[in-house]
Each structure stands twice: as structure tokens, then as C-alpha cells.
PDB file of C-alpha atoms and ligand atoms in Angstrom:
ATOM      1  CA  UNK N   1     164.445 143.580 133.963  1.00  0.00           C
ATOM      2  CA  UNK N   2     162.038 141.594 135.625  1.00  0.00           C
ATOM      3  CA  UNK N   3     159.809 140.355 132.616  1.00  0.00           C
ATOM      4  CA  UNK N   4     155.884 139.334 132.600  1.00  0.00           C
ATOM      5  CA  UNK N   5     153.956 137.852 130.228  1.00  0.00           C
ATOM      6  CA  UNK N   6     149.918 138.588 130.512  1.00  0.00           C
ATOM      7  CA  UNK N   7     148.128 135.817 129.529  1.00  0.00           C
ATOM      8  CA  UNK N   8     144.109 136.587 128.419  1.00  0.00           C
ATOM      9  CA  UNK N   9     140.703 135.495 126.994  1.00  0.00           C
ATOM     10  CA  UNK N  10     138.564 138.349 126.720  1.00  0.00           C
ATOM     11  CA  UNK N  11     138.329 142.001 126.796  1.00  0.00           C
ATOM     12  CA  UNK N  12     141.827 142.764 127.881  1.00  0.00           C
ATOM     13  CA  UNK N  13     140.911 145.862 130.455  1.00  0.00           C
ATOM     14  CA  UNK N  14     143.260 144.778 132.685  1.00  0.00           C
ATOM     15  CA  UNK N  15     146.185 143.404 130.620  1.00  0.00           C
ATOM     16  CA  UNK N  16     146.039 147.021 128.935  1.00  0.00           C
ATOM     17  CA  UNK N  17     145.751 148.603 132.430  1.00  0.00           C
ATOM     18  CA  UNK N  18     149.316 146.415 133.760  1.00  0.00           C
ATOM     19  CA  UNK N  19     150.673 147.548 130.160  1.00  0.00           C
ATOM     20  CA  UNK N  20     150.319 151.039 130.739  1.00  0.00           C
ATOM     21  CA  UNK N  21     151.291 151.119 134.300  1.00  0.00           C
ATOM     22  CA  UNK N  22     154.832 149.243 133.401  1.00  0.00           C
ATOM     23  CA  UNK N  23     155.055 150.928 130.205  1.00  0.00           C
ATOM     24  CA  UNK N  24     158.628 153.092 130.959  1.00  0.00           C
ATOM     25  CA  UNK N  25     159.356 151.216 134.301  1.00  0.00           C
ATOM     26  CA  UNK N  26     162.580 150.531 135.530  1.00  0.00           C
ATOM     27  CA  UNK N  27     162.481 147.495 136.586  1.00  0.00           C
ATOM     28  CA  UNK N  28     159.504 145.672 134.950  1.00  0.00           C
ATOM     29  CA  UNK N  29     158.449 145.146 131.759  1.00  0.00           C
ATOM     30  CA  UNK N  30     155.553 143.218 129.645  1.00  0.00           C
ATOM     31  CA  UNK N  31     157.178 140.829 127.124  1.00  0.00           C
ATOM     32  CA  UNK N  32     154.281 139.329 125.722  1.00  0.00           C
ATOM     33  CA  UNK N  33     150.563 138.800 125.744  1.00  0.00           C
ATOM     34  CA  UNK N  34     149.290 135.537 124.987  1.00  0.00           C
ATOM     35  CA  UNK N  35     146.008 134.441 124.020  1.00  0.00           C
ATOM     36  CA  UNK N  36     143.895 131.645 123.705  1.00  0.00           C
ATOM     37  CA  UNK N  37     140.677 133.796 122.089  1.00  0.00           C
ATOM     38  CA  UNK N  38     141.855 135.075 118.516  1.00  0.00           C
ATOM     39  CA  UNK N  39     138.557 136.988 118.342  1.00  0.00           C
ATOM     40  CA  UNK N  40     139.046 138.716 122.041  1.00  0.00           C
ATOM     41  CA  UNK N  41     139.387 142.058 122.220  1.00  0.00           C
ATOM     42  CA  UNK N  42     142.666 141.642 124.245  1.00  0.00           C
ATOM     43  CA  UNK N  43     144.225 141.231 120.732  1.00  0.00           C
ATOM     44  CA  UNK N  44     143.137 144.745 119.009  1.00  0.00           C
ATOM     45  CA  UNK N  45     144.266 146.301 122.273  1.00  0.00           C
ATOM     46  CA  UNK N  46     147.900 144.128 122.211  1.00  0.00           C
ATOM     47  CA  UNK N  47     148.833 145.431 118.476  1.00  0.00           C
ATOM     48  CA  UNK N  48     147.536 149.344 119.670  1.00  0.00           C
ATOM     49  CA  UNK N  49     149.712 148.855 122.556  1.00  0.00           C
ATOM     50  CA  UNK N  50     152.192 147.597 120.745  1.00  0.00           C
ATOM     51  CA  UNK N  51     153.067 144.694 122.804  1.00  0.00           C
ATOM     52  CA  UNK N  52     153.858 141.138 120.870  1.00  0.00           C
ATOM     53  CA  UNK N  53     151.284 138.909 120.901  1.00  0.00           C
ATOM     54  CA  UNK N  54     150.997 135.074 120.978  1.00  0.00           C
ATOM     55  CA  UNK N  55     148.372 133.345 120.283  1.00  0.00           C
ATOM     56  CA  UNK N  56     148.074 129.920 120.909  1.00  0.00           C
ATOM     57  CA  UNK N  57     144.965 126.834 121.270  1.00  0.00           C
ATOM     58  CA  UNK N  58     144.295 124.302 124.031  1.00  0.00           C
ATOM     59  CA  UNK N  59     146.593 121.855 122.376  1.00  0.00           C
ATOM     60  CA  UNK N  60     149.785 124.179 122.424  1.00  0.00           C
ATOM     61  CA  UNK N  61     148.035 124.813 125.903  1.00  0.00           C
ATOM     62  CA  UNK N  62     148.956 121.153 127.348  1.00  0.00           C
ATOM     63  CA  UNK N  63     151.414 120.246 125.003  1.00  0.00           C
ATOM     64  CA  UNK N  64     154.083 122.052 126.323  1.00  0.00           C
ATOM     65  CA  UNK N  65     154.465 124.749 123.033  1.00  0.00           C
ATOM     66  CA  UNK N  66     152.909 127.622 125.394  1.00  0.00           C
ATOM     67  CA  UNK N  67     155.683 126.973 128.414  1.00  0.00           C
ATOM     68  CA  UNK N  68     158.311 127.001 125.496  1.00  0.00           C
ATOM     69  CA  UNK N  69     157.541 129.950 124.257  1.00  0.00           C
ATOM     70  CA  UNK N  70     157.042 131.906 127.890  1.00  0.00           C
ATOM     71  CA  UNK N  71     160.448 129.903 128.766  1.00  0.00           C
ATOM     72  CA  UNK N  72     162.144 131.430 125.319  1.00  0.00           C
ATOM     73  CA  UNK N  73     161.395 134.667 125.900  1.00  0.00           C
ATOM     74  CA  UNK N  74     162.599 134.346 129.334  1.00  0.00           C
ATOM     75  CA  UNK N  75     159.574 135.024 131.360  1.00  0.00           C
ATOM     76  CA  UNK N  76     159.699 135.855 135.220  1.00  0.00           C
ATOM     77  CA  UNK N  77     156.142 136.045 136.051  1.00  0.00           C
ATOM     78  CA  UNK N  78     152.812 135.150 134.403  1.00  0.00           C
ATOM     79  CA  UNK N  79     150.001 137.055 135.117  1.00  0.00           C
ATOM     80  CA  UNK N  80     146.624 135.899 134.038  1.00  0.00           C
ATOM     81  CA  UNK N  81     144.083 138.495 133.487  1.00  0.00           C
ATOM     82  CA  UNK N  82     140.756 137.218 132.952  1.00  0.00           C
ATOM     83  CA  UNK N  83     142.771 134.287 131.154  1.00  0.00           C
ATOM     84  CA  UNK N  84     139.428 130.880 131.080  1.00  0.00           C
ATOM     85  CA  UNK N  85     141.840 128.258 130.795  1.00  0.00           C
ATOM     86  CA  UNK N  86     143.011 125.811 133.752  1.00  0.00           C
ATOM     87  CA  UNK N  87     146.784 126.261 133.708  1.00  0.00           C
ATOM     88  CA  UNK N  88     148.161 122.784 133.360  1.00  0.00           C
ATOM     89  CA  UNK N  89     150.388 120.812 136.311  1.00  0.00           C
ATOM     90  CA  UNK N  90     153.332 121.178 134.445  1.00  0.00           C
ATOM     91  CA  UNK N  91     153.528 125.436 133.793  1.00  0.00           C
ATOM     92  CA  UNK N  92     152.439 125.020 137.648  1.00  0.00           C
ATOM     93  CA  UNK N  93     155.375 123.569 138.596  1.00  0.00           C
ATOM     94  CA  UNK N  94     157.659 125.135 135.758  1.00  0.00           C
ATOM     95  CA  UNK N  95     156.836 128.472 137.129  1.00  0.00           C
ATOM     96  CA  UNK N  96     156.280 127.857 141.418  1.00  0.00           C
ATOM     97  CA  UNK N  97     154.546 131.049 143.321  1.00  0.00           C
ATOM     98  CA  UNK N  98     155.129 133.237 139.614  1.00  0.00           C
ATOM     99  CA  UNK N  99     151.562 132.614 138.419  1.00  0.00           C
ATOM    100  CA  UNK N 100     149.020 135.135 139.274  1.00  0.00           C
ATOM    101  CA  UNK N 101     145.622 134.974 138.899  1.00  0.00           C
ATOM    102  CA  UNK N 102     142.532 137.888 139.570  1.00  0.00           C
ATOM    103  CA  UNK N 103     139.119 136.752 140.157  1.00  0.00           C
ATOM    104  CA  UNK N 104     136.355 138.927 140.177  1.00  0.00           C
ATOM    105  CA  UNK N 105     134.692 137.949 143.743  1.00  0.00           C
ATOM    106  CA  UNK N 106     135.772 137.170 147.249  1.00  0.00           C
ATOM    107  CA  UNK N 107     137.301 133.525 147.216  1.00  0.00           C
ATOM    108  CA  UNK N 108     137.013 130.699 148.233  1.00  0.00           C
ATOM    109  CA  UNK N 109     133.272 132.394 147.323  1.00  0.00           C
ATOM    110  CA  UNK N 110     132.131 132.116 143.954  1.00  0.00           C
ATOM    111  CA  UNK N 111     135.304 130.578 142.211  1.00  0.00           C
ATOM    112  CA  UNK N 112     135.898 127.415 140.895  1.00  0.00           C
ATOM    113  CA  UNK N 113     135.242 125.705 137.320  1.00  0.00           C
ATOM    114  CA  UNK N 114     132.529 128.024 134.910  1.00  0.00           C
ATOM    115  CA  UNK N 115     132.713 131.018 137.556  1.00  0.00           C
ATOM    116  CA  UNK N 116     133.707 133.377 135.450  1.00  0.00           C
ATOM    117  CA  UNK N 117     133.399 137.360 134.364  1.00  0.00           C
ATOM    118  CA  UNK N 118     129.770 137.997 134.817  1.00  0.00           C
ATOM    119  CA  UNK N 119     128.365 134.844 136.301  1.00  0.00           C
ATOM    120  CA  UNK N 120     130.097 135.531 139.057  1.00  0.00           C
ATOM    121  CA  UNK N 121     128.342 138.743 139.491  1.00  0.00           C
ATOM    122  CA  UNK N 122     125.524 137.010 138.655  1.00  0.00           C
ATOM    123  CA  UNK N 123     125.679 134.500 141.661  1.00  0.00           C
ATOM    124  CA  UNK N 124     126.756 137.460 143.970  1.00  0.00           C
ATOM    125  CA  UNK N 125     123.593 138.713 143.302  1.00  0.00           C
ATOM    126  CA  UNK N 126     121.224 135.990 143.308  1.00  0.00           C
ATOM    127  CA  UNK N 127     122.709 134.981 146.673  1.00  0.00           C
ATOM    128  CA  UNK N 128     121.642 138.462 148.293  1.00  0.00           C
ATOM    129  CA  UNK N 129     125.406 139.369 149.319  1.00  0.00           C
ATOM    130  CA  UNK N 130     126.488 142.920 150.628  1.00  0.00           C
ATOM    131  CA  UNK N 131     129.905 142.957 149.820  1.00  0.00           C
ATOM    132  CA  UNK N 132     131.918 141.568 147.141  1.00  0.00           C
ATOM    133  CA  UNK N 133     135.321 141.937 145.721  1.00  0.00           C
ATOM    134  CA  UNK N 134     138.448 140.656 144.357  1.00  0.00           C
ATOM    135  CA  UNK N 135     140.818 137.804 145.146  1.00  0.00           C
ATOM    136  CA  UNK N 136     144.469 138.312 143.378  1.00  0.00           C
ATOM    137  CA  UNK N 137     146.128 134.629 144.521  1.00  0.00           C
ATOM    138  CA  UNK N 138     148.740 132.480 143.197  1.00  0.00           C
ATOM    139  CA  UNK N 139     147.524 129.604 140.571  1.00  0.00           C
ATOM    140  CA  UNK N 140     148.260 126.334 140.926  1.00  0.00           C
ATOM    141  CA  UNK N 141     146.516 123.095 139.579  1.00  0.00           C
ATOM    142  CA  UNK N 142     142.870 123.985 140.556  1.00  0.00           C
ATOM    143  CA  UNK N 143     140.268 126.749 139.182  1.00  0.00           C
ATOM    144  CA  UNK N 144     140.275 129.653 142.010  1.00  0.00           C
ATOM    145  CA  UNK N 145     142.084 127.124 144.880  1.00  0.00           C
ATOM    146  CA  UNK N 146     145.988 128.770 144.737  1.00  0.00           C
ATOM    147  CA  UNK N 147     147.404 130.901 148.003  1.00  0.00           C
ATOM    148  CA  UNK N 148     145.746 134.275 148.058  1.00  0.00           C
ATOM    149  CA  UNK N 149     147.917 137.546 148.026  1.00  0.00           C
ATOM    150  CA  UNK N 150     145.333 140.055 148.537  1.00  0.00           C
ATOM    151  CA  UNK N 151     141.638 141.131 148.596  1.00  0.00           C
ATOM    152  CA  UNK N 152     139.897 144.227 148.257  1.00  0.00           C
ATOM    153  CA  UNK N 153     136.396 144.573 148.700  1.00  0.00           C
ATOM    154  CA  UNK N 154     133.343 146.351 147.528  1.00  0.00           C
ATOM    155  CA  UNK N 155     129.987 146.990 148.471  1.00  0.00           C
ATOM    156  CA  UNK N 156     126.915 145.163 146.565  1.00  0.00           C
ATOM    157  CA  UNK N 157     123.841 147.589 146.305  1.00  0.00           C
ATOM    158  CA  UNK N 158     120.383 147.124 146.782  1.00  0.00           C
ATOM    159  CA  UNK N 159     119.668 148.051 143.086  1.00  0.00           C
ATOM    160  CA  UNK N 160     122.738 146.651 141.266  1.00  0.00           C
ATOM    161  CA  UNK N 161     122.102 144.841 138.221  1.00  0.00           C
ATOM    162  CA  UNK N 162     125.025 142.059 136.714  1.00  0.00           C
ATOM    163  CA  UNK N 163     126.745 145.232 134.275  1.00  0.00           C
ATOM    164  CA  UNK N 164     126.929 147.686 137.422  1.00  0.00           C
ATOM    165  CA  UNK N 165     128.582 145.520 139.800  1.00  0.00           C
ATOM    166  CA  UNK N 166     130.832 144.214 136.852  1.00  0.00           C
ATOM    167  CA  UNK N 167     131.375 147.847 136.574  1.00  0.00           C
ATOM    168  CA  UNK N 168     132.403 148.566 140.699  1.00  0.00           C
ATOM    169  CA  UNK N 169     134.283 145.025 140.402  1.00  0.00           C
ATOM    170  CA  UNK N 170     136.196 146.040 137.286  1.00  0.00           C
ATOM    171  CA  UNK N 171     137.275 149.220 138.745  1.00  0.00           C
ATOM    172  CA  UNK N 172     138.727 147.905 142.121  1.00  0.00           C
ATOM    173  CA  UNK N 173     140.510 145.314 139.201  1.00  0.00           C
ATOM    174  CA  UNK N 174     142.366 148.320 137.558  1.00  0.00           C
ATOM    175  CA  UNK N 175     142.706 150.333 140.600  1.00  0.00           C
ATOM    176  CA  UNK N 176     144.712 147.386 142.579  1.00  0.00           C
ATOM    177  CA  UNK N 177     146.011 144.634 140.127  1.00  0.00           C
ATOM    178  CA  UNK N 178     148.906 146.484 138.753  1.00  0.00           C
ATOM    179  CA  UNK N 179     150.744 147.775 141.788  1.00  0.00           C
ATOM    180  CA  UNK N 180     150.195 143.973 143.311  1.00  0.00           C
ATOM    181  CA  UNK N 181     151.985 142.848 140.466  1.00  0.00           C
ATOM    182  CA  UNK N 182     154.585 145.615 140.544  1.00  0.00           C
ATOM    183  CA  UNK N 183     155.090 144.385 144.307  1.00  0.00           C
ATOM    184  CA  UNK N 184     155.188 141.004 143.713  1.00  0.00           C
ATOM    185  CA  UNK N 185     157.808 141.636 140.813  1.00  0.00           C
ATOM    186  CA  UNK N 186     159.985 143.795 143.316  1.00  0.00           C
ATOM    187  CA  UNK N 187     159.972 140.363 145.905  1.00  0.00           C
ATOM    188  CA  UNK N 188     157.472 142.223 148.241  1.00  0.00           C
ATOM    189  CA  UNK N 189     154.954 141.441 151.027  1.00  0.00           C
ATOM    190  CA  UNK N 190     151.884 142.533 149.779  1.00  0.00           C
ATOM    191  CA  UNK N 191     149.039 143.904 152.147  1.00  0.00           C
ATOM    192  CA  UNK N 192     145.150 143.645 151.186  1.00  0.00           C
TER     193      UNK N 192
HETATM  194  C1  GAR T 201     138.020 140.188 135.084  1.00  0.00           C
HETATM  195  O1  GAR T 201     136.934 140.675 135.837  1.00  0.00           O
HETATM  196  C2  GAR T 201     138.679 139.028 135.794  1.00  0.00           C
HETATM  197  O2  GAR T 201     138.649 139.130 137.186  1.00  0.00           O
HETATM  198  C3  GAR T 201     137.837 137.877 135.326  1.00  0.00           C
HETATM  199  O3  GAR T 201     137.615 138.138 133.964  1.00  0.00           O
HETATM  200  C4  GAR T 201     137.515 139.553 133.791  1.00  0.00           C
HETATM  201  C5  GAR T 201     138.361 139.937 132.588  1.00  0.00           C
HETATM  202  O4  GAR T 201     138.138 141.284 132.271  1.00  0.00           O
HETATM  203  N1  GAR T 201     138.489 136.623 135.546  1.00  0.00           N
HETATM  204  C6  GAR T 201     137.833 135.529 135.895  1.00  0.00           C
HETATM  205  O5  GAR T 201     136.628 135.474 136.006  1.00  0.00           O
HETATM  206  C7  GAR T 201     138.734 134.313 136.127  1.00  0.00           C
HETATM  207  N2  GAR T 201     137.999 133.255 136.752  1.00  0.00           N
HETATM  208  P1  GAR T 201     139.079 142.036 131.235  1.00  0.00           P
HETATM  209  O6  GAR T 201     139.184 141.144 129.992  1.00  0.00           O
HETATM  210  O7  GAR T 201     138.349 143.299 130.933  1.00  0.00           O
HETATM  211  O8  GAR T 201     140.396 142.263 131.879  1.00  0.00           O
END
């Protein structure tokens, strides 16, 4: 079994959404979720799913107790899902090319330190763009900068507010993250 652990801040859409599509797989399955966000609502949706949950605080972050844990319960591949920290040099080079990131715009657009969740959206906006998307890419020491793996866009409408392109963005998220991940998992190219 190839075995990921989901790492999160917020919500938790898509870690529930790569839960349920590897829930009864084969090949792949979620060990853990781990969170830095006690009050996120990534950790109601980890005990419903019934998936073991870690939490854990900047400290345990850079001081090595997170990669101990990941590397104790024999993790193959980390996938962040709308996961705010910056993931430290060392879990970078503990884990090479099996960190995976999603951002919720077109990089190298609109990434980087404090573009997150709906301020991108809000700058997508502001800046009068027509098309938008997500970035899935591999992490490595800077916010947003790792190799990308694949893209998929949307369209930005005349009348969208921040909530109803989160809304479009979120969906192509749910739609596409998983079966990257399932690909990546299986040692695949991946096309987007
Ligand atoms: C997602 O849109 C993800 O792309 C974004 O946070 C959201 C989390 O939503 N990540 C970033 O902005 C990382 N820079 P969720 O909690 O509902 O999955």
C-alpha cells in the first residue's frame, strides 16, 4: 500500500474529497491527517471520516516531531491541502518530489507568502483576469516556487464576486486533485 498523509489548515474540502476517493482502493490509502489548526474544520471532518488525526504546532513543525511522526507511520507521500505553513528544508529533503501542494490560482501568478484561500481570488479579481485556475506542483523550500505537475483552468466572469470564484476554483480542486494524486501514487506522468 502506497500510504499518504494529508496535511491541512482549514476547511478540509479537499482532504475529505482525496479520503473518499481512496477510501477502498487497492493500492492507496490515507494514513493520517495532520493539522496545524485545532479549531479547523478539517478536524470534525477527520474523526467523521474516521481517519487518525495529528495535530501538531509550529514548534513540532521545525523541530523535527512532525517528520517523526509521518516517518513512523511510514508515509509515502504528503499531500498538502490547503495546509498555511512553509514546509521546512529538512521534510523537503526527507521526502524529495513526494510533497504535493494545490494552490488555488495559476502559478507562478498569485502565489507566494500570504496568497492564500480567498485573497487569491481576491487579487484575481482586482487585477481584471479572464481565466484562472489551479496549480498542483511539488513543494520544496519556497511558498508556491516547487516543479508544477499540472494545471487546470477556469474562466473568471464579468460579475464574479471573491465566494463565486472560490466556488468555480474549489470545484476544479475536487474534480482534479484526487486522481493527480492517485497518478502520482501509481509512479505516473501526469497530463494538465
Ligand atoms: C484550497 O482552495 C487550496 O487550494 C488553498 O486553500 C484552500 C483550502 O480549501 N490553498 C492555498 O491557498 C495554499 N497556498 P479546503 O480547506 O476546503 O480544502
Amino acid at each position: 500500500m502506497i500510504r499518504l498523509a494529508i496535511l491541512a489548515s482549514g476547511s478540509g474540502t479537499n482532504a475529505q474529497r482525496l479520503v473518499e476517493h481512496f477510501a477502498g482502493h487497492a493500492a492507496v490509502e490515507v494514513a493520517l491527517i495532520g493539522t496545524d489548526n485545532a479549531r479547523a474544520g478539517v478536524v470534525q471532518r477527520a474523526w467523521a471520516l474516521g481517519v487518525p488525526l495529528f495535530q501538531f504546532d509550529k514548534f513540532m513543525l521545525r523541530n523535527g516531531e512532525l517528520q517523526n511522526e509521518l516517518t513512523a507511520q511510514r508515509t509515502d507521500l504528503i499531500v498538502l491541502a490547503g495546509f498555511m505553513q512553509l514546509i521546512p528544508a529538512e521534510l523537503v529533503r526527507a521526502f524529495p518530489k513526494r510533497i504535493v501542494n494545490i494552490h488555488p490560482a495559476l502559478l507562478p501568478k498569485y502565489g507566494g507568502k500570504g496568497m492564500y484561500g480567498d485573497r487569491v481570488h481576491a487579487a484575481v479579481i482586482a487585477a481584471g483576469e479572464r481565466e484562472t485556475g489551479i496549480t498542483i506542483h511539488f513543494v520544496n523550500e519556497h511558498y508556491d516556487e516547487g516543479e508544477h505537475i499540472a494545471q487546470f483552468h477556469c474562466p473568471v466572469r464579468k460579475d464574479d464576486t471573491v465566494g463565486s470564484l472560490a466556488e468555480r476554483v474549489h470545484g476544479l480542486e475536487h474534480a482534479h486533485y484526487p486522481e493527480v494524486v492517485e497518478a502520482l501514487a501509481a509512479g505516473k506522468r501526469v497530463k494538465g
